[in-house]
Coordinates of C-alpha atoms in Angstrom, one line a residue:
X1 CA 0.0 0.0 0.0
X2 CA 1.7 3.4 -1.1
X3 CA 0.9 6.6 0.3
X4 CA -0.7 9.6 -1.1
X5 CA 1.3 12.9 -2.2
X6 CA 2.6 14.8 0.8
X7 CA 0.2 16.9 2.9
X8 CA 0.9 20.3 5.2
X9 CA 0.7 19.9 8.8
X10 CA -1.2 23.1 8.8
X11 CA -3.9 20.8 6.4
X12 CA -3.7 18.1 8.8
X13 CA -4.4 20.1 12.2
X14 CA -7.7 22.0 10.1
X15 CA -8.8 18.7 8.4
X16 CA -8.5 16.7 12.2
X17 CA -9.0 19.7 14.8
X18 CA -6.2 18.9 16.5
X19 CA -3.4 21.8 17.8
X20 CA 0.0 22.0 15.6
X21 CA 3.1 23.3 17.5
X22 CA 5.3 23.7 14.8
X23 CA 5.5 24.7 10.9
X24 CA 2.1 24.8 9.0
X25 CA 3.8 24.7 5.9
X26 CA 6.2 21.4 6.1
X27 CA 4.7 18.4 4.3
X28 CA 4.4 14.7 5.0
X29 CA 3.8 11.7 2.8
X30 CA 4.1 8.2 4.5
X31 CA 3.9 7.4 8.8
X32 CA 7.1 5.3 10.6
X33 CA 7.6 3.8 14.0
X34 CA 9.3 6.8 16.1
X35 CA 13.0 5.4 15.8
X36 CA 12.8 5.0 12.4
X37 CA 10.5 8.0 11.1
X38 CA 12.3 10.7 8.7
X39 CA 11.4 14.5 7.9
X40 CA 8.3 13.2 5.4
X41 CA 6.9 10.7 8.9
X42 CA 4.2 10.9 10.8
X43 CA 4.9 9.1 13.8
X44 CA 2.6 9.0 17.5
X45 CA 3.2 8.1 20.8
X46 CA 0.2 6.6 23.1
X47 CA 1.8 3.4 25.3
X48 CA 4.2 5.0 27.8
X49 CA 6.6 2.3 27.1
X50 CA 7.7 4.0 23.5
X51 CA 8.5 7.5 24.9
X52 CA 12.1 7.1 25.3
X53 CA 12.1 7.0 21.6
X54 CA 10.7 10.3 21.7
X55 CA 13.9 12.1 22.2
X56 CA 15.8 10.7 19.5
X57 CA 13.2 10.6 16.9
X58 CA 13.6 12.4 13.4
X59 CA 9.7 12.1 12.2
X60 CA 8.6 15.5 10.5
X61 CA 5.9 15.6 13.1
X62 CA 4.7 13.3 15.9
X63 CA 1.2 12.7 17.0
X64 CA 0.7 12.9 21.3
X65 CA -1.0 13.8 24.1
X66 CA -0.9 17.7 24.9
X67 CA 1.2 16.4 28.1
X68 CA 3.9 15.2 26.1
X69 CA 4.2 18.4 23.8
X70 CA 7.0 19.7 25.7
X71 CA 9.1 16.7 25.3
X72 CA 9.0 16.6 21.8
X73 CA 11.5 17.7 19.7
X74 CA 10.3 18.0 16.6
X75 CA 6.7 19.4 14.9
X76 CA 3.6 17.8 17.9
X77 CA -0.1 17.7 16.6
X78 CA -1.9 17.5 19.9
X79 CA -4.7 15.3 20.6
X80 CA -6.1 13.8 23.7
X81 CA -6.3 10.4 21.8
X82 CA -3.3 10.1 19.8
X83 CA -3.5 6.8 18.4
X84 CA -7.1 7.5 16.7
X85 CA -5.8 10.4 15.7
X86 CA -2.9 8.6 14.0
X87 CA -5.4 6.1 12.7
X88 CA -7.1 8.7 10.5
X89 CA -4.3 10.7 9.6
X90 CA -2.7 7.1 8.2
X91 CA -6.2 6.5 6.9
X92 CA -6.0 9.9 4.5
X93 CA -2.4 9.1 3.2
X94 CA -3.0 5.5 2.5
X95 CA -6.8 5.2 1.0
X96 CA -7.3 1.8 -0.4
X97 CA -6.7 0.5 -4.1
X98 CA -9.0 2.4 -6.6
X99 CA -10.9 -0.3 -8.1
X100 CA -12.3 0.4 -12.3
X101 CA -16.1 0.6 -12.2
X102 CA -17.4 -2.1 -14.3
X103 CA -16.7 -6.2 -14.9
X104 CA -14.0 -8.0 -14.9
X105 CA -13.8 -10.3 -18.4
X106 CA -13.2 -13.1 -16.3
X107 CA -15.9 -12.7 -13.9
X108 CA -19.7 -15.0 -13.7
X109 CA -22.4 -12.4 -13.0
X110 CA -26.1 -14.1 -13.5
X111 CA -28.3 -12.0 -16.0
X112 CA -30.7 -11.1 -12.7
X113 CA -27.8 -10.0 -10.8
X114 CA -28.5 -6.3 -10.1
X115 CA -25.2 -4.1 -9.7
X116 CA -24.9 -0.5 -9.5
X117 CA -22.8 0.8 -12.6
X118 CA -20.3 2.2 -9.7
X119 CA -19.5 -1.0 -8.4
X120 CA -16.1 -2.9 -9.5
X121 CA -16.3 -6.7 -9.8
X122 CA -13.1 -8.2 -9.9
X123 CA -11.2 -11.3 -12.1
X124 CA -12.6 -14.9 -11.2
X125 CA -15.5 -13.3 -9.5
X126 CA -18.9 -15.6 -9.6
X127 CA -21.9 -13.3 -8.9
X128 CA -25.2 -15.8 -8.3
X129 CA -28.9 -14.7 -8.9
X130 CA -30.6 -12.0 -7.9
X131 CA -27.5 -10.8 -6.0
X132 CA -28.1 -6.9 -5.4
X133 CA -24.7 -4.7 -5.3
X134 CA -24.5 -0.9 -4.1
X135 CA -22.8 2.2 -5.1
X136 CA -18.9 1.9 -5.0
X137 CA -18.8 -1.5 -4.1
X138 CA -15.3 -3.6 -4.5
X139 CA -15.9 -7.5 -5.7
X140 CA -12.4 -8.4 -5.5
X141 CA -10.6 -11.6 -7.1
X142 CA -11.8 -15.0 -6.6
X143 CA -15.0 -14.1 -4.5
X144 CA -18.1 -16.1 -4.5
X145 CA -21.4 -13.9 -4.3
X146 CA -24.1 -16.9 -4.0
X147 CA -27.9 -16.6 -5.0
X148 CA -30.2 -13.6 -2.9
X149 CA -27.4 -12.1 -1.4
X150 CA -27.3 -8.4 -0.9
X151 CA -24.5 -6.2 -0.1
X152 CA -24.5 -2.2 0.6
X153 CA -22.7 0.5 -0.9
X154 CA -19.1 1.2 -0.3
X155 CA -18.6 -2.2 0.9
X156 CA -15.2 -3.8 -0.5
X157 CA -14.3 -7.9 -0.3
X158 CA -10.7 -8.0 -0.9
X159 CA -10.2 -11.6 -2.4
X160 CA -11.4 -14.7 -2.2
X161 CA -14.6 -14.2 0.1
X162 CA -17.4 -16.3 0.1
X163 CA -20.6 -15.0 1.2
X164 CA -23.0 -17.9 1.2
X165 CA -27.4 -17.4 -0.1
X166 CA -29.4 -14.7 0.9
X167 CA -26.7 -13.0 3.3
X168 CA -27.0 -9.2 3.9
X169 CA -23.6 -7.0 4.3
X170 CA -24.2 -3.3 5.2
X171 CA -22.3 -0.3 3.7
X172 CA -19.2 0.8 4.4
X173 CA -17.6 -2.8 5.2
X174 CA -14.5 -4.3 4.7
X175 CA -14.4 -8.1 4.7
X176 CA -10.5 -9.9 4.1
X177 CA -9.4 -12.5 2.2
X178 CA -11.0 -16.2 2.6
X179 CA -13.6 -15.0 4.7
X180 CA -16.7 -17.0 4.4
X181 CA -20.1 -15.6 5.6
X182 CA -23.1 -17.8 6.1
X183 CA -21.9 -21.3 5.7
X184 CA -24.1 -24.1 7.6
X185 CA -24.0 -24.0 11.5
X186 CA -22.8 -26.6 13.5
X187 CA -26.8 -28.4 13.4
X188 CA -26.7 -32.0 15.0
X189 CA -29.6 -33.8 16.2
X190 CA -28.2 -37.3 17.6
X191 CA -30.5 -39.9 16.8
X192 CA -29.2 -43.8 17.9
X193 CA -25.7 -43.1 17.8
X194 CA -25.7 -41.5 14.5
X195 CA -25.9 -37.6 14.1
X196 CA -28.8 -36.1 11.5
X197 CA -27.9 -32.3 9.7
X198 CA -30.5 -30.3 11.1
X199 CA -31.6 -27.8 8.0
X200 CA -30.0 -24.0 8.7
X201 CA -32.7 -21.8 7.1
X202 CA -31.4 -18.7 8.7
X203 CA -29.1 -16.7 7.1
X204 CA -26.1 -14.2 8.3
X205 CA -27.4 -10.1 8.7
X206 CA -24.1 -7.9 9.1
X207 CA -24.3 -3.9 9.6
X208 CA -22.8 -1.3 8.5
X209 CA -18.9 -0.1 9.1
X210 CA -18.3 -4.0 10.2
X211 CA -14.9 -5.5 9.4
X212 CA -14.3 -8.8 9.0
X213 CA -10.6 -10.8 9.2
X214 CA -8.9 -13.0 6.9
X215 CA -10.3 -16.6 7.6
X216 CA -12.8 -15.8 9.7
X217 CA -16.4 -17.7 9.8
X218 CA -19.7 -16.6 10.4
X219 CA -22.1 -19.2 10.5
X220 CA -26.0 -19.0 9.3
X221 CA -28.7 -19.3 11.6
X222 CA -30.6 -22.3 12.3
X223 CA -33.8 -21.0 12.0
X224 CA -33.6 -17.5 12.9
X225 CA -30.5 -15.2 11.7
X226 CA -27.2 -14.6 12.7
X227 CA -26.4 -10.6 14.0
X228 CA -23.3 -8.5 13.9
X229 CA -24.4 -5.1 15.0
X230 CA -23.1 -1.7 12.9
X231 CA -19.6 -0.9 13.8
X232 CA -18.1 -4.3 14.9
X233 CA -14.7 -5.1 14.4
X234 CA -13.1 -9.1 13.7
X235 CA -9.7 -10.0 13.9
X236 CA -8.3 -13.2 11.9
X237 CA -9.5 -17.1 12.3
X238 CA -12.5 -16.2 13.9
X239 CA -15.1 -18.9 14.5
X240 CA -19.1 -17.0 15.0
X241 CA -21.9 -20.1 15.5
X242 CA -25.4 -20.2 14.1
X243 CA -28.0 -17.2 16.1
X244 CA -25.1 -16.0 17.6
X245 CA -26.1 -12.2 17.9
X246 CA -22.7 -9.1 18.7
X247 CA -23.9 -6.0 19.6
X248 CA -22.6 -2.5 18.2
X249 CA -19.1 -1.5 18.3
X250 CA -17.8 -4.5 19.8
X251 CA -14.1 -6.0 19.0
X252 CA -13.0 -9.6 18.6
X253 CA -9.5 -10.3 18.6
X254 CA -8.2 -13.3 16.6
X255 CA -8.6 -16.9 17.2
X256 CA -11.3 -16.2 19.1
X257 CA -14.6 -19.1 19.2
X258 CA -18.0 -18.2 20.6
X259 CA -20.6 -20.7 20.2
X260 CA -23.8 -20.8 19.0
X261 CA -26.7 -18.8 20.1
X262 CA -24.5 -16.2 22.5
X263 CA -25.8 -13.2 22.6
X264 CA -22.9 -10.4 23.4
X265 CA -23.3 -6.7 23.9
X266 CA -22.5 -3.3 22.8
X267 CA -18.8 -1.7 22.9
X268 CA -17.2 -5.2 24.2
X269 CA -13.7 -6.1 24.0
X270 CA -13.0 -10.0 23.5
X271 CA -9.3 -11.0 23.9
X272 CA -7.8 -13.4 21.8
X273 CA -8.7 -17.1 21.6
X274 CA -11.7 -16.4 24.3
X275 CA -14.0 -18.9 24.1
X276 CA -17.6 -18.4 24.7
X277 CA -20.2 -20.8 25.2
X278 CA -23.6 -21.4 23.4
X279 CA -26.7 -20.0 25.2
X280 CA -25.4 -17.1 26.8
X281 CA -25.5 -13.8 26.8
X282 CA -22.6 -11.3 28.2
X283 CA -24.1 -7.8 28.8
X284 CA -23.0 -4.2 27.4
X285 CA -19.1 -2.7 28.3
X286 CA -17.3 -6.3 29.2
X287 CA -13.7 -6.8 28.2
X288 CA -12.7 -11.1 27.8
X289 CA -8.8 -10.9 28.4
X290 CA -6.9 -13.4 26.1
X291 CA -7.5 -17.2 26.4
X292 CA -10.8 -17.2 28.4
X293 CA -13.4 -19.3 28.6
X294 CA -16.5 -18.2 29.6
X295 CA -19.2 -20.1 30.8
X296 CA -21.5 -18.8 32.3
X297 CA -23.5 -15.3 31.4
X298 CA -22.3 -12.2 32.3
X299 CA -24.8 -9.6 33.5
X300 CA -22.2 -6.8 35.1
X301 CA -19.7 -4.2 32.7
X302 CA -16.5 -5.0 33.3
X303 CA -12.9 -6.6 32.9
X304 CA -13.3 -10.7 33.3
X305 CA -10.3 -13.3 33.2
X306 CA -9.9 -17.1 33.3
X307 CA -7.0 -19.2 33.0
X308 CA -3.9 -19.6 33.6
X309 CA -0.7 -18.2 33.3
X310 CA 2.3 -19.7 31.4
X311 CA 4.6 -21.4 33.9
X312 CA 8.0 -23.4 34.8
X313 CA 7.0 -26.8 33.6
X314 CA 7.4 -28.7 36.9
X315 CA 5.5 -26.3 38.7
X316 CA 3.0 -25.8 36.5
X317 CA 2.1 -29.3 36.4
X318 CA 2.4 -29.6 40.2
X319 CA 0.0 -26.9 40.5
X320 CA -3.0 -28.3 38.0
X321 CA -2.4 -31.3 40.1
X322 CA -2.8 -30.0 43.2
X323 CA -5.4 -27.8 41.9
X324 CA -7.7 -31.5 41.2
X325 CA -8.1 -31.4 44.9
X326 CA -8.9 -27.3 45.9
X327 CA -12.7 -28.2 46.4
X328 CA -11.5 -31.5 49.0
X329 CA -8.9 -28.7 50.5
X330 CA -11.6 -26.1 51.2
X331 CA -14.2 -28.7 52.9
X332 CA -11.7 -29.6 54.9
X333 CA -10.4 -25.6 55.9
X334 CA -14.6 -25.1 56.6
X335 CA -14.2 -28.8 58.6
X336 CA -11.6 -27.5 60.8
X337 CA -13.0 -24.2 61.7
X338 CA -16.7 -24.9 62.3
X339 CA -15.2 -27.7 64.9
X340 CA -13.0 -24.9 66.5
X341 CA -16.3 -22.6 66.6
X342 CA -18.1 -25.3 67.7
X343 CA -17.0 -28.4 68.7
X344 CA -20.1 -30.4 69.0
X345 CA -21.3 -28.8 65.3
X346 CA -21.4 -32.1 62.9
X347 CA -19.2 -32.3 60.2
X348 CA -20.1 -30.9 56.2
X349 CA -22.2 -33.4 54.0
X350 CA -20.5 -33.5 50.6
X351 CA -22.7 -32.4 47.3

């Protein structure tokens, strides 16, 4: 991805509201890491732990917090969050691809397919029937547009996506290579030892401004449909069940399994490789740190962990040993100290 022609700092500050201290006039063209960053850089700091690169750093102009701006030696747009102000300055000076209106020679589109003369639809494409196709919208290489689907304007699918019959994708999205987007749920019913597909006549609903990762799977609904909510953000490898339903502006990080039927809220944060049961539902403002499992629902905002940490070998394996026995441990502690409170009380029945 290449960057646009330089632009002013004095452009930047207007365009972003942000506070320059420094030259209006000087112009950059690309964004670096602050040790390597040159006079054409945009660099920021936002973790604490890369401020000691501040000093040395030779970016034209470095994106911070207004309490850093007298530690920086060089041009400083001030913003109180400098990393999203980063994000959309790197967002103007590297747009995506243009992508040519019109079909690829190479491309399948069925004769009911409706697309809007905008709309770019790349080599190797297969478009099914009475797929409908916005404004603006990218069909990259080797994507697989199945029958009834419908997809928004300004949506682009880089390569190689498949989005499965009747899904719906909003505007605005951006869906990675491999992705694949209403394939069957997981639908067993067990009948004498054998297992019989249960029919998933749902399909997969996704809003607008989603992004989806490379690899990542979103399952249809069983019966009713699976819901990603406007604004929702997928890291890579991803697995989403059937009737699972994500609320607005809620972030996934990769690896990550939740199983069918969840229902999560608004504005969460879900750590990598968290796994999430079927059945539950995890309320509004909860952050999953990496690698855990939940269980059980969660009805309270909030930061929840599980598992455990890596370890020396040895002890590590002492410890899952000795942590068989915690529950015999603790009837034991509760043995012990209702007998000192009472010595005639009778000892604890077990579950």
């Amino acid at each position: 991805m290449s960057a646009q022609p330089g632009l002013s700092l004095g452009e930047l500050a207007v365009r972003f509201g942000c506070i320059l201290k420094g030259d209006p006039d000087l112009r950059v063209s690309r964004v670096a890491a602050l040790e390597n960053a040159d006079a054409a850089s945009v660099a920021f700091v936002a973790n604490p732990r890369y401020r000691r690169y501040l000093q040395q750093t030779k970016a034209g102009v470095v994106v911070l917090d207004p309490k850093l701006a007298d530690a920086c030696p060089t041009n400083a747009l001030l913003a109180k969050n400098p990393y999203a102000m980063y994000a959309r300055i790197a967002a103007l000076l590297y747009p995506p691809p243009a992508a040519p209106p019109g079909r690829h020679a190479t491309a399948v589109v069925d004769d009911s397919a409706q697309i809007d003369p905008s709309a770019s639809i790349g080599p190797h494409a297969v478009i099914g029937a009475r797929v409908k196709i916005g404004a603006r919208t990218v069909i990259g290489p080797g994507c697989v547009i199945m029958d009834d689907v419908t997809i928004g304007n300004d949506t682009r699918l880089t390569a190689n996506v498949t989005l499965c019959q009747g899904v719906i994708i909003g505007d605005r999205c951006l869906l990675h290579p491999s992705a694949v987007i209403g394939a069957d749920g997981f639908g067993l019913a067990p009948d004498q030892g054998e297992w019989l597909k249960v029919p998933q006549v749902g399909t997969v609903r996704v809003g607008n401004d989603v992004e989806i990762g490379a690899s990542t799977t979103i399952d249809r609904g069983a019966i009713d449909d699976t819901v990603i909510g406007d604004g929702v953000k997928m890291d890579n490898q991803i697995q989403i069940g059937h009737n699972v339903r994500i609320g607005d502006h809620t972030a996934i990080a990769g690896c990550a399994g939740i199983s069918g039927s969840a229902v999560i809220g608004k504005r969460c944060m879900i750590g990598g490789m968290v796994g999430i049961a079927g059945h539950l539902s995890i309320c509004d403002d909860v952050i999953v740190t990496g690698k855990s499992f939940v269980s059980g629902s969660i009805r309270k905002p909030g930061y929840y962990s599980s598992g455990m940490p890596v370890d020396e070998t040895t002890r590590f394996r002492k410890n899952a040993a000795r942590f068989q026995h915690l529950d015999e441990f603790v009837r034991e502690v509760r043995r012990e100290r209702g007998a000192a409170a009472d010595p005639d009380a009778a000892p604890e029945e077990s579950d």
